[in-house]
CSV table of C-alpha atoms and ligand atoms in Angstrom, one decimal:
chain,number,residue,atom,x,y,z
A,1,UNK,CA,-23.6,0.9,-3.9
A,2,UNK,CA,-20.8,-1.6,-2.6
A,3,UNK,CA,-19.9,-4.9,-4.5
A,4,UNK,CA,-20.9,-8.2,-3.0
A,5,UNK,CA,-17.3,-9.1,-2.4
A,6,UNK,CA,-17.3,-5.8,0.0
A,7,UNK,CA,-20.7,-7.1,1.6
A,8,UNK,CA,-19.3,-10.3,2.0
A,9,UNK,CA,-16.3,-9.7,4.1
A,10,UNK,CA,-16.3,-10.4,8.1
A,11,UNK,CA,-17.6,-7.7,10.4
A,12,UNK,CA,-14.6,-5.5,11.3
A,13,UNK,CA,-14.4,-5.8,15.0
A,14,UNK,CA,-11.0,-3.9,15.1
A,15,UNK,CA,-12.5,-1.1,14.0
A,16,UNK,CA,-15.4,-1.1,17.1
A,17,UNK,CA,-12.1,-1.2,19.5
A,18,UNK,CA,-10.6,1.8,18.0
A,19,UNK,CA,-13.9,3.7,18.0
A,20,UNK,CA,-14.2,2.6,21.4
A,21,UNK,CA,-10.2,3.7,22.4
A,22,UNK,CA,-11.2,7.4,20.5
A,23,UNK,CA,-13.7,7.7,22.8
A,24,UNK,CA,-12.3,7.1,25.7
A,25,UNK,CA,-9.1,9.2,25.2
A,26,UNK,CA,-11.6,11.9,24.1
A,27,UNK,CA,-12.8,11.5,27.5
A,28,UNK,CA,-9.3,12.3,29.3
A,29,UNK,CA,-8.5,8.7,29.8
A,30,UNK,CA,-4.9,7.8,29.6
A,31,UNK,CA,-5.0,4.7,27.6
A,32,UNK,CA,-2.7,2.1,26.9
A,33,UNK,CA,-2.8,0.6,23.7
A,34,UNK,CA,-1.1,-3.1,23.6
A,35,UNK,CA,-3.6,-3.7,20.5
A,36,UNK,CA,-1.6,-2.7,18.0
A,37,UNK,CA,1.1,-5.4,16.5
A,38,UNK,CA,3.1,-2.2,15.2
A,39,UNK,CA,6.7,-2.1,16.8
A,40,UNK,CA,7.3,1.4,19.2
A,41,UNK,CA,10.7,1.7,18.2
A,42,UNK,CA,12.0,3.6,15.7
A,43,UNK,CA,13.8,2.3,12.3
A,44,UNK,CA,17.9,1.6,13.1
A,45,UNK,CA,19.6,5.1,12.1
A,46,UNK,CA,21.8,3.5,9.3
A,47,UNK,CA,19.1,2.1,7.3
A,48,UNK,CA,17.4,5.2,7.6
A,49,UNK,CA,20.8,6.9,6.2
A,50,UNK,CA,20.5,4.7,2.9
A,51,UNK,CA,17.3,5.6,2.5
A,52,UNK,CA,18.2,9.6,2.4
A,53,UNK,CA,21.0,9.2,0.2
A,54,UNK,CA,19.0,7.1,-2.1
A,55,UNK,CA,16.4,9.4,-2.4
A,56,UNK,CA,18.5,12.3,-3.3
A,57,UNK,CA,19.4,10.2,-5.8
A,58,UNK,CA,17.3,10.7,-9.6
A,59,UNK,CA,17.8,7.6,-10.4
A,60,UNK,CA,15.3,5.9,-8.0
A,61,UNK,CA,12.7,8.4,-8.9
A,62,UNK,CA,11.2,5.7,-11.9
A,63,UNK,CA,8.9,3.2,-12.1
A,64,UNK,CA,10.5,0.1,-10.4
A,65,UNK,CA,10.8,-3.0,-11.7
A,66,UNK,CA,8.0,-5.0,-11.6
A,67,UNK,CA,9.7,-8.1,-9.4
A,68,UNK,CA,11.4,-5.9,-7.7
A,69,UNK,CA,15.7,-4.3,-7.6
A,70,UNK,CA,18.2,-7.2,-8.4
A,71,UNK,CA,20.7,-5.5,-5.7
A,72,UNK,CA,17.5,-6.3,-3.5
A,73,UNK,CA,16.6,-9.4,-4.2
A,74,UNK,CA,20.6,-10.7,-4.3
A,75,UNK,CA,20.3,-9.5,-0.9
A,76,UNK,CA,17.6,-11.5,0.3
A,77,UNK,CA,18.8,-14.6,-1.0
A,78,UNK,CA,22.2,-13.8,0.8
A,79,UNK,CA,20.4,-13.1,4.1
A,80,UNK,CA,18.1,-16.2,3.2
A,81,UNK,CA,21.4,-18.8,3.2
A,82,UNK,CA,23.0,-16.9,5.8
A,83,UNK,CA,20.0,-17.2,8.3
A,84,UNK,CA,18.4,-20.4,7.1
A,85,UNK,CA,21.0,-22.1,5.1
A,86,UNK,CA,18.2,-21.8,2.3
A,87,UNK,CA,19.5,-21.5,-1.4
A,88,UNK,CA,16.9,-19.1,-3.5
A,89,UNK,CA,17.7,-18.0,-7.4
A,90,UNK,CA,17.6,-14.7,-6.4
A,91,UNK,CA,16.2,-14.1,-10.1
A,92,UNK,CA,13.3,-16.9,-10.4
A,93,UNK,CA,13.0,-17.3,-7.2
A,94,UNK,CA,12.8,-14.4,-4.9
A,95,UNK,CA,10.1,-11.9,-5.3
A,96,UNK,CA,9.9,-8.4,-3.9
A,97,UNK,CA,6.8,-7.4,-1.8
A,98,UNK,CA,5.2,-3.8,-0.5
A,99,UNK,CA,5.6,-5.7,3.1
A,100,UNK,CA,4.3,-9.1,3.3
A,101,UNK,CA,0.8,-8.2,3.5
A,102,UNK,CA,0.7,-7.4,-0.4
A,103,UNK,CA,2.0,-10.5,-1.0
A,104,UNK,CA,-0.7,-12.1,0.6
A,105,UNK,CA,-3.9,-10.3,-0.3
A,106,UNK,CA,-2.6,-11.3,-3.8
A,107,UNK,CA,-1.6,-14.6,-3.7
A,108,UNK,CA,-4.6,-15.9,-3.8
A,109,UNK,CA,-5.8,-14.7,-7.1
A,110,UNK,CA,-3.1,-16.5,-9.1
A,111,UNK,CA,-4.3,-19.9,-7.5
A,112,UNK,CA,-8.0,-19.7,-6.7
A,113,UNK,CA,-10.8,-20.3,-8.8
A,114,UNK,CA,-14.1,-19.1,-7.8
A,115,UNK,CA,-15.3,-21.8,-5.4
A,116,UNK,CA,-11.8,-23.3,-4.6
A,117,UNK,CA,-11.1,-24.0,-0.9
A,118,UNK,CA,-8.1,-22.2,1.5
A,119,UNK,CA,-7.1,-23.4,3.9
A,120,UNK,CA,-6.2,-21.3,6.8
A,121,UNK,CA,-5.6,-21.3,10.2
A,122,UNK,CA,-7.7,-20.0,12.7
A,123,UNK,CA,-7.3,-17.7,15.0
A,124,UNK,CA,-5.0,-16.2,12.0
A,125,UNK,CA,-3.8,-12.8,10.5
A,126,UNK,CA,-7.1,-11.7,9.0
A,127,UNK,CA,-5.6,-11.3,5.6
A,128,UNK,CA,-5.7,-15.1,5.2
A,129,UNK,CA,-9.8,-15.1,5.0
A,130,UNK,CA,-10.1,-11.7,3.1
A,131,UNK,CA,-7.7,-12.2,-0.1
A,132,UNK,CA,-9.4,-15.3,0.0
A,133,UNK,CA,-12.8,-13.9,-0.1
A,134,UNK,CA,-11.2,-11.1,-2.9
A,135,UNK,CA,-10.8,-14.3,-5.3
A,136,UNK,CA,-14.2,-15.9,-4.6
A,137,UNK,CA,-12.4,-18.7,-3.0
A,138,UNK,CA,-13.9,-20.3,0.2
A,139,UNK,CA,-11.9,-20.2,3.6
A,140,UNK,CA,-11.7,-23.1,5.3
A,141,UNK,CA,-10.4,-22.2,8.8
A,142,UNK,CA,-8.3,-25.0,10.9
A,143,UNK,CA,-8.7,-24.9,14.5
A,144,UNK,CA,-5.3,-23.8,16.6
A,145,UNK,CA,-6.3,-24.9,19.5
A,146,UNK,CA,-4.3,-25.0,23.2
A,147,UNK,CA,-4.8,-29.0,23.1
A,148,UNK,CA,-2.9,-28.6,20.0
A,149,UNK,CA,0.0,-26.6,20.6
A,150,UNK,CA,-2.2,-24.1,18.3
A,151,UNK,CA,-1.1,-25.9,15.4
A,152,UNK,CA,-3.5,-27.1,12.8
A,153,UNK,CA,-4.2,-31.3,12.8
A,154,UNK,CA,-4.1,-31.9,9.1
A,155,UNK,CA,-5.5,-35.2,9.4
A,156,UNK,CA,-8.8,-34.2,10.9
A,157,UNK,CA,-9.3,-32.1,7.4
A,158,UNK,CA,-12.5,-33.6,5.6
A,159,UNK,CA,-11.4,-35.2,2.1
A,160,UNK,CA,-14.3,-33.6,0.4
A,161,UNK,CA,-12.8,-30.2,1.2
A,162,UNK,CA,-9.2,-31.7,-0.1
A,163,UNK,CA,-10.4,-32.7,-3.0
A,164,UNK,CA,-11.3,-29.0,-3.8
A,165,UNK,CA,-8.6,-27.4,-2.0
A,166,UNK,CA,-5.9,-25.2,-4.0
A,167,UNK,CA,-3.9,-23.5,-0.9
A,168,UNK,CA,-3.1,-22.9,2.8
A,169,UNK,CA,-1.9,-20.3,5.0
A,170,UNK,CA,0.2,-20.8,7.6
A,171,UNK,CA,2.4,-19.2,10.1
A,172,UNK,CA,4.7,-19.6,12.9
A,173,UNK,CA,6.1,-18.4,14.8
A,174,UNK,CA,2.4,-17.5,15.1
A,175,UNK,CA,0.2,-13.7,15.2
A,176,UNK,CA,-2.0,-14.2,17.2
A,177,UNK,CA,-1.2,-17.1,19.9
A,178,UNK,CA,2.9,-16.4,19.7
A,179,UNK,CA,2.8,-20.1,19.0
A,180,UNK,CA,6.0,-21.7,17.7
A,181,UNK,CA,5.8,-25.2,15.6
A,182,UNK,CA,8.9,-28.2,15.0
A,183,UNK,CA,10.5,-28.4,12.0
A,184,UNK,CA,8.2,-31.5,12.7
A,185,UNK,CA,5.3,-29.6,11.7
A,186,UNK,CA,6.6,-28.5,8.7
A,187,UNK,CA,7.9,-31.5,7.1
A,188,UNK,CA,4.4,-33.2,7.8
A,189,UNK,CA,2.8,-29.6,5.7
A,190,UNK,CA,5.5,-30.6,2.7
A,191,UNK,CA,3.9,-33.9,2.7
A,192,UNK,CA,0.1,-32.9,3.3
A,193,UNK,CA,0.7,-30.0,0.0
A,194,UNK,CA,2.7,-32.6,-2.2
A,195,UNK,CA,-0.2,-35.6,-1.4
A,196,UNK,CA,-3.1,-33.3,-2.3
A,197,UNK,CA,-1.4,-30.9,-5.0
A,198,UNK,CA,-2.3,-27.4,-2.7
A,199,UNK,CA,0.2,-24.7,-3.0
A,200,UNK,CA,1.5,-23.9,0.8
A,201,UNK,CA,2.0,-20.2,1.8
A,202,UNK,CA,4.4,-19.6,4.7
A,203,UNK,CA,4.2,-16.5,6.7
A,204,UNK,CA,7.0,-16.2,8.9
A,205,UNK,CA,7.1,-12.3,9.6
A,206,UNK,CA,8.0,-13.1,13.2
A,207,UNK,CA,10.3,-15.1,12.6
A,208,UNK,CA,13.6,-12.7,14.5
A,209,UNK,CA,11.2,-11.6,17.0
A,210,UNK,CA,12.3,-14.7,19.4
A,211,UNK,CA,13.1,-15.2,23.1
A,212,UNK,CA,15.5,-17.2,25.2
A,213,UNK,CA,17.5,-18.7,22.6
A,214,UNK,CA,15.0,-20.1,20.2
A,215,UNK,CA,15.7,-20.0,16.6
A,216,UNK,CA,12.8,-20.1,15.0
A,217,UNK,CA,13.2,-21.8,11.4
A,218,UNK,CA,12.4,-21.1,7.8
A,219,UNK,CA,9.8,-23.5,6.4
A,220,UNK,CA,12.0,-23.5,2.8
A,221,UNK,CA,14.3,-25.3,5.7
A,222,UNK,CA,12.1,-28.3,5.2
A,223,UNK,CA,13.1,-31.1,2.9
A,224,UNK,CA,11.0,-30.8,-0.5
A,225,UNK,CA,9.0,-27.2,0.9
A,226,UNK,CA,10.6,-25.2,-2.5
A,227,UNK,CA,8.7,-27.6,-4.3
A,228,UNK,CA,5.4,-27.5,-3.1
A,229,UNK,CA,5.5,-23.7,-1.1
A,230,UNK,CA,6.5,-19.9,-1.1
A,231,UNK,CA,7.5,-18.4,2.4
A,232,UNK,CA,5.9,-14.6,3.2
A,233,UNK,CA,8.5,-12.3,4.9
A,234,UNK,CA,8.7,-8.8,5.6
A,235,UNK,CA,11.0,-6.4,7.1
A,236,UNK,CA,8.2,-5.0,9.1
A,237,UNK,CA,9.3,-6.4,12.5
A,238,UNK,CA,12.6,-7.7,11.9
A,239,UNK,CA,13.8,-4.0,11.4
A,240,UNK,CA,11.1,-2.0,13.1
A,241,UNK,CA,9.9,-1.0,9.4
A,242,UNK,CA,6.5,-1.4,9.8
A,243,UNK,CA,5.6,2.1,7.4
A,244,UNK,CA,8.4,1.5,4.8
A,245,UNK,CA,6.4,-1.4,3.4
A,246,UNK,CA,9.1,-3.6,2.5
A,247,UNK,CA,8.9,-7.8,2.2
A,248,UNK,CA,9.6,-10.4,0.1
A,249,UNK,CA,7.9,-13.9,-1.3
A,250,UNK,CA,11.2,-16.9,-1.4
A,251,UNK,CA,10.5,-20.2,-3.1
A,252,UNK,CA,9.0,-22.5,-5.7
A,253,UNK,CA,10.0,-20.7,-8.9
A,254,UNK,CA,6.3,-21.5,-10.6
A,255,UNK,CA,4.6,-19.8,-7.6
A,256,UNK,CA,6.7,-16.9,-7.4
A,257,UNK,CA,5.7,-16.3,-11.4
A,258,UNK,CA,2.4,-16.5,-10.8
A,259,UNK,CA,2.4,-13.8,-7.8
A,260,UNK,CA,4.5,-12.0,-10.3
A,261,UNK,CA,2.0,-11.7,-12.6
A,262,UNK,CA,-1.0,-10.8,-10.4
A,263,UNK,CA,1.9,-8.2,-9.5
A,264,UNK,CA,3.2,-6.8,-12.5
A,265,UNK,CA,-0.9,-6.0,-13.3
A,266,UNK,CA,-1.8,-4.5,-10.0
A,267,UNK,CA,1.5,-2.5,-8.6
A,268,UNK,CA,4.5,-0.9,-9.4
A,269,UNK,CA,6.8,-2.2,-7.2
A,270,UNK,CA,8.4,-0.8,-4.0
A,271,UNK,CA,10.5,2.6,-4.3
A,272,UNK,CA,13.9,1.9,-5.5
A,273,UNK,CA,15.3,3.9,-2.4
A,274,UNK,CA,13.3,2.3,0.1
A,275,UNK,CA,14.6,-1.2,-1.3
A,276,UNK,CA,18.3,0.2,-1.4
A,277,UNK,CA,16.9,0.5,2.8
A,278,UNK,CA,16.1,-3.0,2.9
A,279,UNK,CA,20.0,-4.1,1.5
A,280,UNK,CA,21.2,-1.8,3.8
A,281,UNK,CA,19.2,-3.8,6.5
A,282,UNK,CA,19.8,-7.1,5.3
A,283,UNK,CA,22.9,-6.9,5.1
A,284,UNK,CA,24.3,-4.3,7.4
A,285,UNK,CA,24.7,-5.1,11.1
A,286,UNK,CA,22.1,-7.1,13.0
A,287,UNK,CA,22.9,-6.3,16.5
A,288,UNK,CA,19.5,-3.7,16.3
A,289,UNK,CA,17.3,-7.4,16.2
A,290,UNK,CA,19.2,-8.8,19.1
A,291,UNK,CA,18.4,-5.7,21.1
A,292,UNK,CA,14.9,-5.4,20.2
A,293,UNK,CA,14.6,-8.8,21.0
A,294,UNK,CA,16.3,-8.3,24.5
A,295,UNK,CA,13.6,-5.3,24.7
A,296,UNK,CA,10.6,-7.7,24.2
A,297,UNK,CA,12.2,-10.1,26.3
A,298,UNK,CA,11.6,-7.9,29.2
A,299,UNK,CA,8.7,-6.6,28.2
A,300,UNK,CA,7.1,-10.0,27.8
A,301,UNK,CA,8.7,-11.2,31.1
A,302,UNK,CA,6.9,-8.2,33.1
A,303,UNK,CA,3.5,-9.0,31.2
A,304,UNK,CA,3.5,-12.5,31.8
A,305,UNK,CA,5.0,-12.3,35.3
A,306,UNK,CA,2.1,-9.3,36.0
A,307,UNK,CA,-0.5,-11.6,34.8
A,308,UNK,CA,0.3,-15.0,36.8
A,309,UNK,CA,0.4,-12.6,40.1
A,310,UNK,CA,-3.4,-12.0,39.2
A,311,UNK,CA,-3.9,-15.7,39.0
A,312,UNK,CA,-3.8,-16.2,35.1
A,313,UNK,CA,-2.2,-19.7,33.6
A,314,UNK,CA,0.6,-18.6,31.5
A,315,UNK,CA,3.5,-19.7,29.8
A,316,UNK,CA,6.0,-16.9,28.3
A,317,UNK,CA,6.2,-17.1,24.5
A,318,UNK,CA,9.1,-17.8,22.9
A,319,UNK,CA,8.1,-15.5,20.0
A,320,UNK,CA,6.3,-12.6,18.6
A,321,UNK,CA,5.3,-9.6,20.5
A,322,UNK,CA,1.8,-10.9,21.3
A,323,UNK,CA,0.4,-12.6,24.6
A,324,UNK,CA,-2.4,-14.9,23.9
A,325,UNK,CA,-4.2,-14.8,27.3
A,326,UNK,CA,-7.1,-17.3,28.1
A,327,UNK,CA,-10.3,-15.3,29.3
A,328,UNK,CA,-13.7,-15.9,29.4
A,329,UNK,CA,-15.1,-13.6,26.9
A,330,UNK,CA,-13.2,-12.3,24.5
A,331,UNK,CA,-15.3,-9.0,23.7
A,332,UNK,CA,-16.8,-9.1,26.9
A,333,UNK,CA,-13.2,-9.3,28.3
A,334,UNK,CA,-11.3,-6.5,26.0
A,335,UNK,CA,-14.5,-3.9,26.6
A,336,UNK,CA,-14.3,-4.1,30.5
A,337,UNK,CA,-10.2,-4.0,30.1
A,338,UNK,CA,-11.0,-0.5,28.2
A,339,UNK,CA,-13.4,0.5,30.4
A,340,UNK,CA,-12.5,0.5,33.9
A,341,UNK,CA,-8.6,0.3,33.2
A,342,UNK,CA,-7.9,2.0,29.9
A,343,UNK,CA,-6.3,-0.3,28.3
A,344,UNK,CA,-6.9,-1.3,24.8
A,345,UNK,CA,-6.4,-6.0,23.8
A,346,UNK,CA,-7.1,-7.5,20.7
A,347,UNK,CA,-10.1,-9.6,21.3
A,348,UNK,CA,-9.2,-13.1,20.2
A,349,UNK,CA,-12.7,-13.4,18.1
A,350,UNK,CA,-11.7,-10.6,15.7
A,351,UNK,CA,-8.9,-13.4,14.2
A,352,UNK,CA,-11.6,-16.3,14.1
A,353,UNK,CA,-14.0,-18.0,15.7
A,354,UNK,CA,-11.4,-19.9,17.2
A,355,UNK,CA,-9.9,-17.2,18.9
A,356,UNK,CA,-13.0,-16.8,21.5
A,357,UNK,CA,-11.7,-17.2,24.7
A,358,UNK,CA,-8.8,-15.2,24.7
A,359,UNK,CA,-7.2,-11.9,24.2
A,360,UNK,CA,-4.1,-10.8,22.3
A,361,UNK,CA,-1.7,-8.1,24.1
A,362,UNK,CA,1.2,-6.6,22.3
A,363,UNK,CA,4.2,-5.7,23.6
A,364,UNK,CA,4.8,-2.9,21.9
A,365,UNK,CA,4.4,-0.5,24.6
A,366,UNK,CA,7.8,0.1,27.7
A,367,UNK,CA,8.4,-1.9,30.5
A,368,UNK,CA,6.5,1.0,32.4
A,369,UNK,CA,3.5,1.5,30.2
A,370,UNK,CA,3.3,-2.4,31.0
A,371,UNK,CA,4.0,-2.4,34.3
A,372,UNK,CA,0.9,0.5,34.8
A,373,UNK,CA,-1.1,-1.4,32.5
A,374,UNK,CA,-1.0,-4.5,35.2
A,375,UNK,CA,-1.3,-2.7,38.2
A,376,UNK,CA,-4.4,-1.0,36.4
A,377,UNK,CA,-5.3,-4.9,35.9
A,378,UNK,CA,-4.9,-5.3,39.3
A,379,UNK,CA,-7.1,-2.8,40.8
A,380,UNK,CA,-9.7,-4.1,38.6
A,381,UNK,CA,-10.3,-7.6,40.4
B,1,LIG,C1,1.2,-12.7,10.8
B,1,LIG,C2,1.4,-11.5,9.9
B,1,LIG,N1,1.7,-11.6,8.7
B,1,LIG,C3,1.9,-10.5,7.9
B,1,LIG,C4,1.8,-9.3,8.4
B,1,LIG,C5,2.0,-8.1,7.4
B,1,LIG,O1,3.1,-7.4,7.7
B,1,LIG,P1,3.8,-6.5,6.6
B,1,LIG,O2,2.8,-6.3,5.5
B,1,LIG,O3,4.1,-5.2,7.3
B,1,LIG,O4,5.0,-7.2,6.1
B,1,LIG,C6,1.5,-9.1,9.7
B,1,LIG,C7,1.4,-7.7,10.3
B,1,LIG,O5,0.9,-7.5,11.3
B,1,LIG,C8,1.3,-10.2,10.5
B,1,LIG,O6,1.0,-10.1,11.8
């Protein structure tokens, strides 16, 4: 009944954990879920307010425009030079997105030919391999690796695959390891695109969510990265907007187009009121990400502290919500977590086979969900 391309995807192992969470809070079992990368608190109260008014409103009742409110977009390229010092035409070269996810599950089909090669890291956000797969590319997964710094060694890419490769994923800071990379890393990716002509996809969703005092860049910060690259980002996390599916694609002007037209022949935009939200969020107050951030901070700090006291190596994240925790087996691991303690981790293998070995927690529960969740740990050893 189902087309190839549906056959062809990877097993779903997310969906095995959630069957396998129903059942267990169907059998009385307080569970607590760090799987999910969806933020627990709520949307700041004066973006919410925009959105109300601009509802009422008839005029955002249309169709919007295909690329998205100019009022939005000006607004992104504000926030863009503010935060990153990053200049973006707001009209060729700013996009708007229905969060950063639709941006890209369709990317690929304005660049890959059946057969072409992406690149993408691996562990990575799943979406990377399946809008791949959707344009009969073929994903070529790079290793993140602990040796590494879990970030991909372009130089040990075969030239066979290069020859026939038309993009790459990338992200940092990083879902799933809450890896960070050097502006380093992304001048040597300008370089890599530019010498083998591959368009470079940026996902920085994460990149507010940071700890300690990092800042963590924009890869358009990179000398030459408009040229060869689009950056991915969303409001999602920033602004605890994860259901108002609101993001935006910044960058090389020809890229943007063609994600504009896959666009203008698959959606309709995002609501007009929801994007009046995102200018309220943009450029409103941003002392809501500092606290969130302080929020996480704590959170992390009782995770990470929780797990050394049970003997685990390691090191707090300076980003993300996520813990990337080295286990044996990764299944193996997350099942027994559910099952005697009731508490629900990504496996790592459900983000690539290079994610075997270790589980993903997200912070997204409080400090005393966490705290239970490790002395559940505990009385599990
Ligand atoms: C790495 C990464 N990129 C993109 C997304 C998509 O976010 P959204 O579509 O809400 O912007 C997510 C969501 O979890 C993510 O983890």
């Amino acid at each position: 009944m189902y087309a190839d391309r549906l056959d062809n995807l990877p097993p779903y192992l997310f969906a095995r954990i959630d069957e396998m969470k129903e059942a267990k809070i169907r059998s009385g079992v307080d569970v607590i879920d760090l799987g999910v990368g969806d933020p627990d608190l709520p949307t700041p109260p004066h973006i919410v307010e925009t959105l109300c008014t601009a509802a009422r409103d008839p005029a955002t009742h249309h169709y919007p425009s295909y690329l998205g409110l100019s009022t939005y977009r000006e607004a992104v390229s504000t926030w863009y030079k503010n935060r990153f010092g990053v200049t973006a035409d707001p009209k060729s070269e700013i996009i708007t997105l229905i969060g950063s996810k639709e941006g890209i599950a369709h990317v690929p089909e304005a660049f890959v030919n059946p057969g072409d090669i992406v690149l993408a890291t691996d562990p990575g956000y799943p979406v990377y391999k399946t809008s791949t797969l959707f344009a009969e590319g073929i994903c070529h997964p790079l290793p993140l690796t602990e040796e590494n710094n879990f970030l991909p060694d372009l130089n040990a890419i075969p030239k066979d695959i290069l020859k026939k490769t038309k993009l790459l994923f990338f992200g940092y800071p990083n879902n799933p390891t809450a890896a960070v990379a050097p502006m380093k890393f992304f001048d040597e990716v300008v370089e890599f695109a530019r010498e083998h002509s591959i368009v470079a996809v940026h996902d920085n969703a994460y990149s507010e969510i940071t700890f300690d005092g990092y800042v963590a860049p924009s890869f358009l910060q990179a000398d030459g990265a408009s040229e060869v690259g689009i950056e991915m980002h969303s409001l999602s996390k920033t602004y605890n907007m994860t259901g108002w599916r609101l993001g935006m694609a910044v960058g090389n002007r020809e890229i943007i187009a063609g994600l504009g037209r896959v666009k203008t022949n698959i959606d309709s935009g995002a609501f007009d009121a929801v994007q009046l939200a995102g200018v309220t969020a943009l450029t409103g107050p941003q002392d809501c990400v500092a606290d969130a951030c302080k929020i996480y901070q704590e959170r992390r700090d009782v995770l990470v502290k929780g797990l050394r006291s049970l003997g685990y190596d390691i090191s707090a994240p300076k980003a993300t919500f996520y813990v990337w925790l080295k286990v044996d087996d990764s299944m193996k691991f997350a099942a027994r977590l559910l099952d005697e303690a009731g508490i629900v981790a990504t496996p790592g293998i459900g983000f690539g086979a290079n994610g075997e070995g270790y589980v993903r927690f997200a912070i997204t529960r409080s400090v005393e969900r966490i705290t239970e969740a490790v002395a559940r740990m505990e009385a599990m050893h």
